[in-house]
CSV table of C-alpha atoms in Angstrom, one decimal:
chain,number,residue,atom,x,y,z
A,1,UNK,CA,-39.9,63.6,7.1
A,2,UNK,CA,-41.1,62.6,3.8
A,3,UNK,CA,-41.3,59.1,2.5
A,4,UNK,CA,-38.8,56.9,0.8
A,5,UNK,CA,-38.8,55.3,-2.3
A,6,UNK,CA,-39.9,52.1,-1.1
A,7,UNK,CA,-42.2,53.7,1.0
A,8,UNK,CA,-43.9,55.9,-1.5
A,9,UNK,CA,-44.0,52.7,-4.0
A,10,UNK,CA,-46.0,50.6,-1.4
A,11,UNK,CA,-48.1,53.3,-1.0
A,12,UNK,CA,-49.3,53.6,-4.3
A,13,UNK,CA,-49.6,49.8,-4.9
A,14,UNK,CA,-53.1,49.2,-6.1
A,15,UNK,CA,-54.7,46.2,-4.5
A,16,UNK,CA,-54.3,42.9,-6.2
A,17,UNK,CA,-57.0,41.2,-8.2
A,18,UNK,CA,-56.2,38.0,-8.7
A,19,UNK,CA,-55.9,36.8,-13.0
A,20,UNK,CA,-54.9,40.7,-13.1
A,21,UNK,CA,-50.8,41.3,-14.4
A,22,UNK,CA,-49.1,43.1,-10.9
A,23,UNK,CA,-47.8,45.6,-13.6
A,24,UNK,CA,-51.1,47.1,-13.9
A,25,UNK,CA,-51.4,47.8,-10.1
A,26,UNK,CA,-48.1,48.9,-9.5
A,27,UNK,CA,-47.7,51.4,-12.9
A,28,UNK,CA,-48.1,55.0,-11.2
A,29,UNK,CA,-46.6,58.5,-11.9
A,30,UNK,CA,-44.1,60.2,-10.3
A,31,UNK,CA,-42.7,63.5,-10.6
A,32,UNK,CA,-39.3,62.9,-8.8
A,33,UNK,CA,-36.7,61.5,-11.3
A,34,UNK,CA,-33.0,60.7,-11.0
A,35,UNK,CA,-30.9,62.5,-13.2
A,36,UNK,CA,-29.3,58.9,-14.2
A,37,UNK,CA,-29.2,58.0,-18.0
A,38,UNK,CA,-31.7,55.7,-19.6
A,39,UNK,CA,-29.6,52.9,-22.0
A,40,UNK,CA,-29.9,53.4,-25.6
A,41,UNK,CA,-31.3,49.2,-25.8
A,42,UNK,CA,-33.6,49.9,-23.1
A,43,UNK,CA,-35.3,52.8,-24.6
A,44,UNK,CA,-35.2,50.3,-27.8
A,45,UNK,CA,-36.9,47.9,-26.1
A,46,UNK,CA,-39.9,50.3,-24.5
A,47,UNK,CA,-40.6,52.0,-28.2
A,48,UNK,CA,-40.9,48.6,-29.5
A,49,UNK,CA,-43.6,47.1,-27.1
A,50,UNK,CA,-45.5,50.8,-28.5
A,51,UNK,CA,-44.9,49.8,-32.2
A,52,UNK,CA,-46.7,46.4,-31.7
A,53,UNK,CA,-49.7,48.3,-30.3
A,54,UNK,CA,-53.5,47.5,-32.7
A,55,UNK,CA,-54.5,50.4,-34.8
A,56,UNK,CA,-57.1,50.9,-37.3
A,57,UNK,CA,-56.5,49.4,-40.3
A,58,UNK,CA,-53.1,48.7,-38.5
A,59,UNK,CA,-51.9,52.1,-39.8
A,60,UNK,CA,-49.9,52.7,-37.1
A,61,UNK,CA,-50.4,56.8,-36.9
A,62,UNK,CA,-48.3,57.2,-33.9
A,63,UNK,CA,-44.9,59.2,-34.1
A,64,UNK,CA,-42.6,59.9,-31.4
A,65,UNK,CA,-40.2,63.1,-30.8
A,66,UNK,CA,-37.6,61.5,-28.4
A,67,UNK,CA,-35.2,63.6,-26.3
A,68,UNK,CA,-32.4,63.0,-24.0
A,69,UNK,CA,-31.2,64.9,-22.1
A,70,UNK,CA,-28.7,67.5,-23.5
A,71,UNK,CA,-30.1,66.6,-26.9
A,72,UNK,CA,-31.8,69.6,-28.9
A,73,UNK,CA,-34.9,67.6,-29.2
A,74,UNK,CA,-35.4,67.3,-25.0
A,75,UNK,CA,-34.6,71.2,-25.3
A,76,UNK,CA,-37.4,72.1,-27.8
A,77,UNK,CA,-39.8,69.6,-25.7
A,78,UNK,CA,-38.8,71.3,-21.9
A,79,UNK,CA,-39.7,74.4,-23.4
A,80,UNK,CA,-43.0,73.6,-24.7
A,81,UNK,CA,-43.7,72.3,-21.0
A,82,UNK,CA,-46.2,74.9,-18.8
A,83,UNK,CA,-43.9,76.3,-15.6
A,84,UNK,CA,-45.2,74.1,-13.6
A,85,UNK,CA,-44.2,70.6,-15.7
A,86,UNK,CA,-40.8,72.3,-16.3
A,87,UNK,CA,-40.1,72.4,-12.3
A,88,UNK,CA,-39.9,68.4,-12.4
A,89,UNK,CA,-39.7,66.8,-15.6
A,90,UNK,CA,-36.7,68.7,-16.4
A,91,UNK,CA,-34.4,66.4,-14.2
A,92,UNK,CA,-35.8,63.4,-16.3
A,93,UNK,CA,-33.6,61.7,-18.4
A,94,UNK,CA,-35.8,61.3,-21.4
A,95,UNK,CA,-38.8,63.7,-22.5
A,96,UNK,CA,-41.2,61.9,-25.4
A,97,UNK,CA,-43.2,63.7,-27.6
A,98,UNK,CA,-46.4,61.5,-29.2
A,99,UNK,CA,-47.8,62.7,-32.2
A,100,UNK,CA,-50.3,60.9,-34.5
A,101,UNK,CA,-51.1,61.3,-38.2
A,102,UNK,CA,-54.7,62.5,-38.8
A,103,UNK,CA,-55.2,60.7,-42.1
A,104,UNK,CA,-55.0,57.2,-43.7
A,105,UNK,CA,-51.9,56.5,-45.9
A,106,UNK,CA,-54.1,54.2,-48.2
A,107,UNK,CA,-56.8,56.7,-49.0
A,108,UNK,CA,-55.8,59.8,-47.6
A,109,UNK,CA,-59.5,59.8,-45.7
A,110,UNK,CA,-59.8,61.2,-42.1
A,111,UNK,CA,-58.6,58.9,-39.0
A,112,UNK,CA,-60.7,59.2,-36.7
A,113,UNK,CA,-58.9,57.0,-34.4
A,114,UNK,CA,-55.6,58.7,-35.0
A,115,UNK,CA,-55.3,60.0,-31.5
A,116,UNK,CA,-57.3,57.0,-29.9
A,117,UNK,CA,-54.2,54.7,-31.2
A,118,UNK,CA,-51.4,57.0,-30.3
A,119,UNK,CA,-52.7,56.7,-26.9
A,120,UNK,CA,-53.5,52.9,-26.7
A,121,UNK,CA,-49.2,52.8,-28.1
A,122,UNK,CA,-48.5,55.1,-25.6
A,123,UNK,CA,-50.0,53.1,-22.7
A,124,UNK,CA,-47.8,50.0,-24.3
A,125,UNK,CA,-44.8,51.9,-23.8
A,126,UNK,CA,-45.5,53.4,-20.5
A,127,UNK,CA,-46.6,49.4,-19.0
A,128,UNK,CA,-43.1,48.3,-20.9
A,129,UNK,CA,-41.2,50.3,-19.6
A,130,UNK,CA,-42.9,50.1,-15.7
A,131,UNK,CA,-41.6,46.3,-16.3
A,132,UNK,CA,-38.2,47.8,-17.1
A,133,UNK,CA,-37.9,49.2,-13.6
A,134,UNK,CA,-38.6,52.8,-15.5
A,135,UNK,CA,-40.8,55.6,-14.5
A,136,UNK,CA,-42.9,57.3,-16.5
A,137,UNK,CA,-44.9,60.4,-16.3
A,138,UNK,CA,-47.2,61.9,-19.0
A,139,UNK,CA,-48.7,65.2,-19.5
A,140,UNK,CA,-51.1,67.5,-21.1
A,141,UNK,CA,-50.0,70.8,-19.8
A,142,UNK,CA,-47.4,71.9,-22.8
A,143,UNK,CA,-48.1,74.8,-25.7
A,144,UNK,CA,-49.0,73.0,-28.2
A,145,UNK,CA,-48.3,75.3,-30.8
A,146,UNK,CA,-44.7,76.2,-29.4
A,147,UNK,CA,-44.2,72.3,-29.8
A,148,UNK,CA,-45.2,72.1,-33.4
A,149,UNK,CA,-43.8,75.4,-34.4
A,150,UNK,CA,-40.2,74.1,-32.5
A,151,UNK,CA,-40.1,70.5,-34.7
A,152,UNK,CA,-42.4,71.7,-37.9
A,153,UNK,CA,-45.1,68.8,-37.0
A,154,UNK,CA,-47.2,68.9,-40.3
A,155,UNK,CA,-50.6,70.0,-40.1
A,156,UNK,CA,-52.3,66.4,-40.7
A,157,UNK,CA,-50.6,65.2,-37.5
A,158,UNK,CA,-52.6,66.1,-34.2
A,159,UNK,CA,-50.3,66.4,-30.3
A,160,UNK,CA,-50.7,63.9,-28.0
A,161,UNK,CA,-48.9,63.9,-24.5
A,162,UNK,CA,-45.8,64.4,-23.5
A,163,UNK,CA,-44.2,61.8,-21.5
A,164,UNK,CA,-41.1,62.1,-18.6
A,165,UNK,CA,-39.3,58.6,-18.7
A,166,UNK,CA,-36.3,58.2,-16.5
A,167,UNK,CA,-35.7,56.5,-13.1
A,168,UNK,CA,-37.5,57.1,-10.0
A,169,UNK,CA,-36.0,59.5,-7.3
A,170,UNK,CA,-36.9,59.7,-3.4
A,171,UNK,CA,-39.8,62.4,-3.1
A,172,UNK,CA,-37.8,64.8,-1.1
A,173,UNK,CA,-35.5,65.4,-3.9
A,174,UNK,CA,-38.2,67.4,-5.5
A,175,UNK,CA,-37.7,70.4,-3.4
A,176,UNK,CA,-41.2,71.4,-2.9
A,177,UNK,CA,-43.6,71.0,-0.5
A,178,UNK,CA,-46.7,71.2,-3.0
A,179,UNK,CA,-44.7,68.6,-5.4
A,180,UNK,CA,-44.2,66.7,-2.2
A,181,UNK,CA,-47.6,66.2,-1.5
A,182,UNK,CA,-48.7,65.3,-4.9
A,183,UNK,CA,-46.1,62.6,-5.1
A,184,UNK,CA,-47.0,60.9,-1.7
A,185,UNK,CA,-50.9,61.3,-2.0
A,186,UNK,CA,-52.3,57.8,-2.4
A,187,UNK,CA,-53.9,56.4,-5.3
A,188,UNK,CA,-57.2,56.8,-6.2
A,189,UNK,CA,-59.6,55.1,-8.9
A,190,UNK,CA,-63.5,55.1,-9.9
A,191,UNK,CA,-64.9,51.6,-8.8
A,192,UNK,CA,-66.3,49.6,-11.8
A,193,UNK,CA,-69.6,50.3,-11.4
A,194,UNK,CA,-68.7,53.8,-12.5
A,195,UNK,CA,-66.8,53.2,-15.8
A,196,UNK,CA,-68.5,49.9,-16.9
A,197,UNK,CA,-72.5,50.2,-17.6
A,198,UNK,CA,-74.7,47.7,-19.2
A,199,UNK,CA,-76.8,51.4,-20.7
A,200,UNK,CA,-76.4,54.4,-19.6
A,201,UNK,CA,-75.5,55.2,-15.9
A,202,UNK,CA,-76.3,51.4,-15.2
A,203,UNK,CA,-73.4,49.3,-13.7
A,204,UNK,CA,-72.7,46.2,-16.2
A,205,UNK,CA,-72.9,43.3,-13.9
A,206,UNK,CA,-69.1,42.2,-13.8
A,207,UNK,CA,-67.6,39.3,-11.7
């Protein structure tokens, strides 16, 4: 027996730090979506919290390819998706394609924060929409080129992720015993000591 939604949730509730938002410890990524439809103001509301997102020289590069299902756009994003991705995320509601533009619009010099930005938006929009009730996934296994050939993404615009968005469905309903696993395997994360350093490979002294 596998677990439930509840159960899987509580399993992959990080432990609480206190002054830290719950939102942050409670954000995870499943694989096993409902097939139920994502309203149009609700998907307003989660691309919003990624426009107000900082960016150098507040150029905003980040550009989004949104599908829904039975739209051409989801279509053309599936199919970009490795085998593998397609198995799950093609039961989500919404796929997202981020995309972000390579060069400034007031000089035309190289960004070379471009992608750096399109992910901090992208982490906006996954933390809005966690506080939506919404699941989000995000992935790098898709063919690049197939996705840029599919939409004609200019050449100054560099692929970023592409993100499942829908709501959460039990882990059995995924059908596979591999998948399974994955989504009932608890959380894991480097301590502090290992991502924060006063120099290199030194721990910063925190708290």
């Amino acid at each position: 027996m596998t677990l439930s939604i509840s159960e899987v949730n509580r399993l992959k509730q990080a432990p609480a730090v206190e002054g830290v938002l719950p939102i942050f410890h409670s954000r995870w990524s499943p694989r096993s979506f409902s097939d139920r439809a994502v309203s149009a103001a609700d998907l307003a509301k989660v691309f919003d919290a990624a426009r107000w997102a900082a960016s150098s020289y507040n150029e905003q590069p980040w550009r989004y390819l949104v599908g829904t299902k039975g739209s051409a756009a989801y279509e053309k994003i599936l199919a970009s998706l490795i085998p593998f991705n397609q198995s799950w995320a093609g039961k989500a509601p919404v796929l997202i394609l981020g995309v972000a533009k390579t060069k400034f619009s007031h000089n035309d010099a190289p960004n070379l924060a471009a992608l750096y930005d399109l992910g901090a938006a992208t982490s906006y929009l996954t933390l809005q929409a966690a506080a939506l009730g919404l699941a989000t996934h995000q992935m790098g296994g898709f063919n690049v080129d197939a996705a840029r050939k599919a939409f004609g993404i200019p050449d100054d615009y560099v692929t970023g992720a592409v993100v499942a968005l829908g709501y959460q469905d039990e882990p059995g309903a995924l059908g596979n015993e591999q998948i399974i696993g994955l989504e009932i395997a608890p959380r894991t994360r480097k301590p502090l000591g290992e991502i924060a350093y006063s120099a290199w490979e030194t721990p910063a002294e925190l708290g």
